[in-house]
Amino acid sequence: KQEVTQIPAALSVPEGENLVLNCSFTDSAIYNLQWFRQDPGKGLTSLLLIQSSQREQTSGRLNASLDKSSGRSTLYIAASQPGDSATYLCAGPSGNTPLVFGKGTRLSVIA
Amino acid sequence: DAGVTQSPTHLIKTRGQQVTLRCSPISGHKSVSWYQQVLGQGPQFIFQYYEKEERGRGNFPDRFSARQFPNYSSELNVNALLLGDSALYLCASSTTGYNEQFFGPGTRLTVL
């Protein structure tokens, strides 16, 4: 059974700082991993999907990596902006469950 | 192209009532999944449907049921509502169910 953990639970950084969000998972047979952004009370916005055959995916200031052997994924955000403030969730499949989620990291970028 | 749509946006019910939530997937997507998200937690998987067949079910009581229609839209039904059913209910669609999932804005259900 897949378990997904995200550390830290909350993070506050000054504007312009580069930062890394961490995600660990227990089932290394994962075939993809997805990162999402969620604004308060809203739905989830897909940021990046990494297939198991890939090691990295990039979109603008975001870069996500996947290391199946260590059961870890990271989301790197470059030159953070106040508009990046949100909760970031990672999730991967497990058996018949399309996505098992972590609890998320709540990011605050201070101007 | 339109994204995943959900209705209603908000809903208030009392304990013991029944509720139906609706989801329309992205055009061309044949898989719909439902998730429950309580405050401060990540979403929890409830159901997945693909081509109108149930493909997976999470650890939720039989009070929860769902179905998918020929146009791939879906309904989630919850009977005998409990206070603990208060949550944000999210719908996601994908082409096959095994690839990138796209979420709707959610339905906020409050049970009083």
Coordinates of C-alpha atoms in Angstrom, one line a residue:
Chain A
K1 CA 0.0 0.0 0.0
Q2 CA 1.4 3.3 -1.0
E3 CA 2.0 6.0 1.6
V4 CA 3.1 9.5 0.7
T5 CA 4.8 11.9 3.1
Q6 CA 5.5 15.5 2.5
I7 CA 8.0 17.5 4.6
P8 CA 7.9 20.2 5.8
A9 CA 4.2 20.7 6.5
A10 CA 4.6 24.5 6.2
L11 CA 7.3 26.8 4.8
S12 CA 7.7 30.5 4.8
V13 CA 10.4 32.2 2.6
P14 CA 11.2 35.7 1.4
E15 CA 10.4 36.7 -2.2
G16 CA 13.1 35.7 -4.6
E17 CA 14.4 32.7 -2.7
N18 CA 14.9 29.3 -4.4
L19 CA 13.2 26.5 -2.5
V20 CA 12.7 22.7 -2.5
L21 CA 9.7 20.8 -1.5
N22 CA 10.1 17.2 -0.6
C23 CA 7.9 14.1 -1.2
S24 CA 8.6 10.5 -0.2
F25 CA 6.7 7.4 -1.1
T26 CA 6.9 3.8 0.1
D27 CA 6.1 1.8 -3.1
S28 CA 9.0 2.1 -5.5
A29 CA 6.9 0.4 -8.2
I30 CA 5.2 3.7 -8.8
Y31 CA 4.8 4.4 -12.6
N32 CA 4.4 8.1 -12.3
L33 CA 4.2 10.9 -9.8
Q34 CA 2.2 14.1 -10.1
W35 CA 2.7 17.5 -8.3
F36 CA -0.3 19.8 -7.7
R37 CA -1.0 23.3 -6.5
Q38 CA -4.0 24.1 -4.4
D39 CA -5.2 27.6 -3.4
P40 CA -7.4 27.8 -0.3
G41 CA -10.8 26.3 -0.9
K42 CA -10.1 25.6 -4.5
G43 CA -9.5 22.5 -6.7
L44 CA -6.1 21.1 -7.6
T45 CA -4.0 22.5 -10.5
S46 CA -1.7 20.0 -12.1
L47 CA 1.9 21.3 -12.2
L48 CA 4.0 18.5 -13.4
L49 CA 3.7 14.8 -14.2
I50 CA 6.9 12.7 -14.1
Q51 CA 6.8 9.2 -15.7
S52 CA 8.8 6.5 -14.0
S53 CA 11.2 6.4 -17.1
Q54 CA 12.0 10.1 -16.5
R55 CA 14.2 11.6 -13.9
E56 CA 13.1 15.3 -14.2
Q57 CA 10.4 17.5 -15.7
T58 CA 10.5 21.2 -16.0
S59 CA 7.9 23.9 -16.5
G60 CA 8.9 27.5 -16.3
R61 CA 10.4 28.1 -12.8
L62 CA 9.4 24.7 -11.6
N63 CA 11.5 21.5 -11.8
A64 CA 10.5 18.2 -10.4
S65 CA 12.7 15.1 -10.0
L66 CA 11.9 11.5 -9.3
D67 CA 14.2 8.9 -7.7
K68 CA 12.3 5.6 -7.5
S69 CA 15.2 3.8 -5.8
S70 CA 15.2 6.1 -2.8
G71 CA 11.4 6.7 -2.9
R72 CA 11.7 10.4 -3.2
S73 CA 10.6 13.3 -5.4
T74 CA 11.4 17.0 -5.1
L75 CA 9.8 20.1 -6.5
Y76 CA 12.2 23.0 -7.0
I77 CA 10.8 26.5 -7.3
A78 CA 13.2 29.1 -8.6
A79 CA 13.0 32.8 -7.8
S80 CA 9.8 32.5 -5.6
Q81 CA 7.1 35.1 -5.9
P82 CA 4.2 36.0 -3.6
G83 CA 1.8 34.5 -6.2
D84 CA 3.5 31.1 -5.5
S85 CA 1.9 31.0 -2.1
A86 CA -0.4 27.9 -2.0
T87 CA -0.4 24.3 -0.8
Y88 CA 1.7 21.9 -2.9
L89 CA 0.6 18.3 -3.0
C90 CA 2.4 15.3 -4.5
A91 CA 0.6 12.1 -5.4
G92 CA 1.2 8.7 -7.1
P93 CA -0.8 5.6 -8.0
S94 CA -1.2 2.5 -5.9
G95 CA -3.0 -0.6 -7.1
N96 CA -6.5 0.5 -8.2
T97 CA -6.1 3.9 -6.6
P98 CA -5.2 6.4 -9.3
L99 CA -3.7 8.9 -6.8
V100 CA -2.5 8.6 -3.2
F101 CA -1.8 12.0 -1.8
G102 CA 0.5 13.4 0.8
K103 CA -0.9 16.0 3.2
G104 CA 0.8 18.8 1.4
T105 CA 3.3 21.6 2.1
R106 CA 1.8 25.0 2.8
L107 CA 4.1 27.6 1.2
S108 CA 4.1 31.3 2.0
V109 CA 6.2 33.7 0.0
I110 CA 6.7 37.0 1.8
A111 CA 7.1 40.2 -0.3
Chain B
D1 CA -11.2 23.7 -24.2
A2 CA -13.3 23.5 -21.1
G3 CA -11.7 21.9 -18.1
V4 CA -13.4 19.5 -15.6
T5 CA -16.6 21.0 -14.3
Q6 CA -18.5 20.2 -11.1
S7 CA -21.9 21.2 -9.8
P8 CA -23.0 22.5 -7.5
T9 CA -20.3 24.7 -6.1
H10 CA -21.6 24.7 -2.6
L11 CA -24.2 22.6 -0.8
I12 CA -25.6 22.7 2.7
K13 CA -27.5 19.6 4.0
T14 CA -28.7 18.3 7.3
R15 CA -27.8 15.0 8.9
G16 CA -29.6 12.0 7.4
Q17 CA -30.3 13.6 4.1
Q18 CA -29.0 12.4 0.7
V19 CA -26.9 14.4 -1.8
T20 CA -25.9 14.0 -5.4
L21 CA -22.8 15.7 -6.8
R22 CA -22.1 16.0 -10.6
C23 CA -18.9 16.0 -12.7
S24 CA -18.3 16.5 -16.4
P25 CA -14.8 15.5 -17.6
I26 CA -12.6 17.1 -20.1
S27 CA -13.8 16.3 -23.7
G28 CA -12.2 13.0 -24.8
H29 CA -11.4 11.8 -21.3
K30 CA -13.0 8.5 -20.5
S31 CA -12.0 8.1 -16.8
V32 CA -13.5 10.0 -13.8
S33 CA -12.3 9.7 -10.2
W34 CA -13.8 11.1 -7.0
Y35 CA -11.9 12.3 -4.0
Q36 CA -12.9 13.6 -0.5
Q37 CA -10.7 16.3 1.1
V38 CA -11.2 17.4 4.7
L39 CA -9.5 20.5 6.0
G40 CA -5.8 20.2 6.4
Q41 CA -5.6 16.8 4.7
G42 CA -4.7 15.5 1.2
P43 CA -7.6 14.2 -0.9
Q44 CA -8.7 10.6 -0.2
F45 CA -9.8 8.4 -3.1
I46 CA -13.4 7.3 -3.2
F47 CA -14.2 5.9 -6.7
Q48 CA -12.8 5.6 -10.2
Y49 CA -14.8 4.9 -13.3
Y50 CA -13.6 4.1 -16.8
E51 CA -15.8 3.5 -19.8
K52 CA -18.8 3.4 -17.4
E53 CA -17.4 0.6 -15.3
E54 CA -16.1 0.9 -11.7
R55 CA -12.4 0.4 -11.8
G56 CA -11.5 1.1 -8.2
R57 CA -13.1 1.9 -4.8
G58 CA -11.5 3.5 -1.8
N59 CA -12.1 2.8 1.9
F60 CA -15.5 4.5 2.2
P61 CA -18.8 3.1 3.5
D62 CA -21.6 1.8 1.3
R63 CA -23.4 5.1 1.8
F64 CA -21.2 6.4 -0.9
S65 CA -22.1 5.3 -4.5
A66 CA -21.3 6.6 -8.0
R67 CA -22.0 6.0 -11.6
Q68 CA -20.7 7.1 -15.0
F69 CA -23.0 7.9 -17.9
P70 CA -22.5 7.2 -21.7
N71 CA -21.2 10.7 -22.2
Y72 CA -18.6 10.0 -19.4
S73 CA -20.1 12.5 -17.0
S74 CA -20.4 11.1 -13.4
E75 CA -22.5 11.4 -10.3
L76 CA -21.5 10.8 -6.7
N77 CA -24.3 10.0 -4.3
V78 CA -24.0 10.0 -0.5
N79 CA -26.9 8.7 1.6
A80 CA -27.7 9.2 5.3
L81 CA -25.3 12.1 5.6
L82 CA -23.2 12.4 8.7
L83 CA -21.5 15.5 10.1
G84 CA -18.1 13.9 9.2
D85 CA -19.1 13.9 5.5
S86 CA -18.5 17.7 5.4
A87 CA -15.7 18.2 3.0
L88 CA -14.5 19.4 -0.4
Y89 CA -15.4 16.7 -3.0
L90 CA -13.2 16.7 -6.0
C91 CA -13.6 15.1 -9.3
A92 CA -10.7 14.3 -11.7
S93 CA -10.6 13.2 -15.3
S94 CA -8.0 11.6 -17.5
T95 CA -7.8 9.8 -20.8
T96 CA -7.1 6.3 -19.5
G97 CA -7.2 6.6 -15.7
Y98 CA -3.4 5.8 -15.5
N99 CA -2.0 9.0 -16.8
E100 CA -2.2 12.7 -15.9
Q101 CA -5.2 13.6 -13.7
F102 CA -7.0 16.9 -14.1
F103 CA -9.2 18.2 -11.3
G104 CA -12.3 20.3 -11.2
P105 CA -13.0 23.2 -8.8
G106 CA -14.7 20.9 -6.3
T107 CA -18.1 20.9 -4.4
R108 CA -18.0 22.2 -0.9
L109 CA -20.5 20.1 1.2
T110 CA -21.5 21.2 4.6
V111 CA -23.6 18.9 6.8
L112 CA -25.4 20.5 9.7

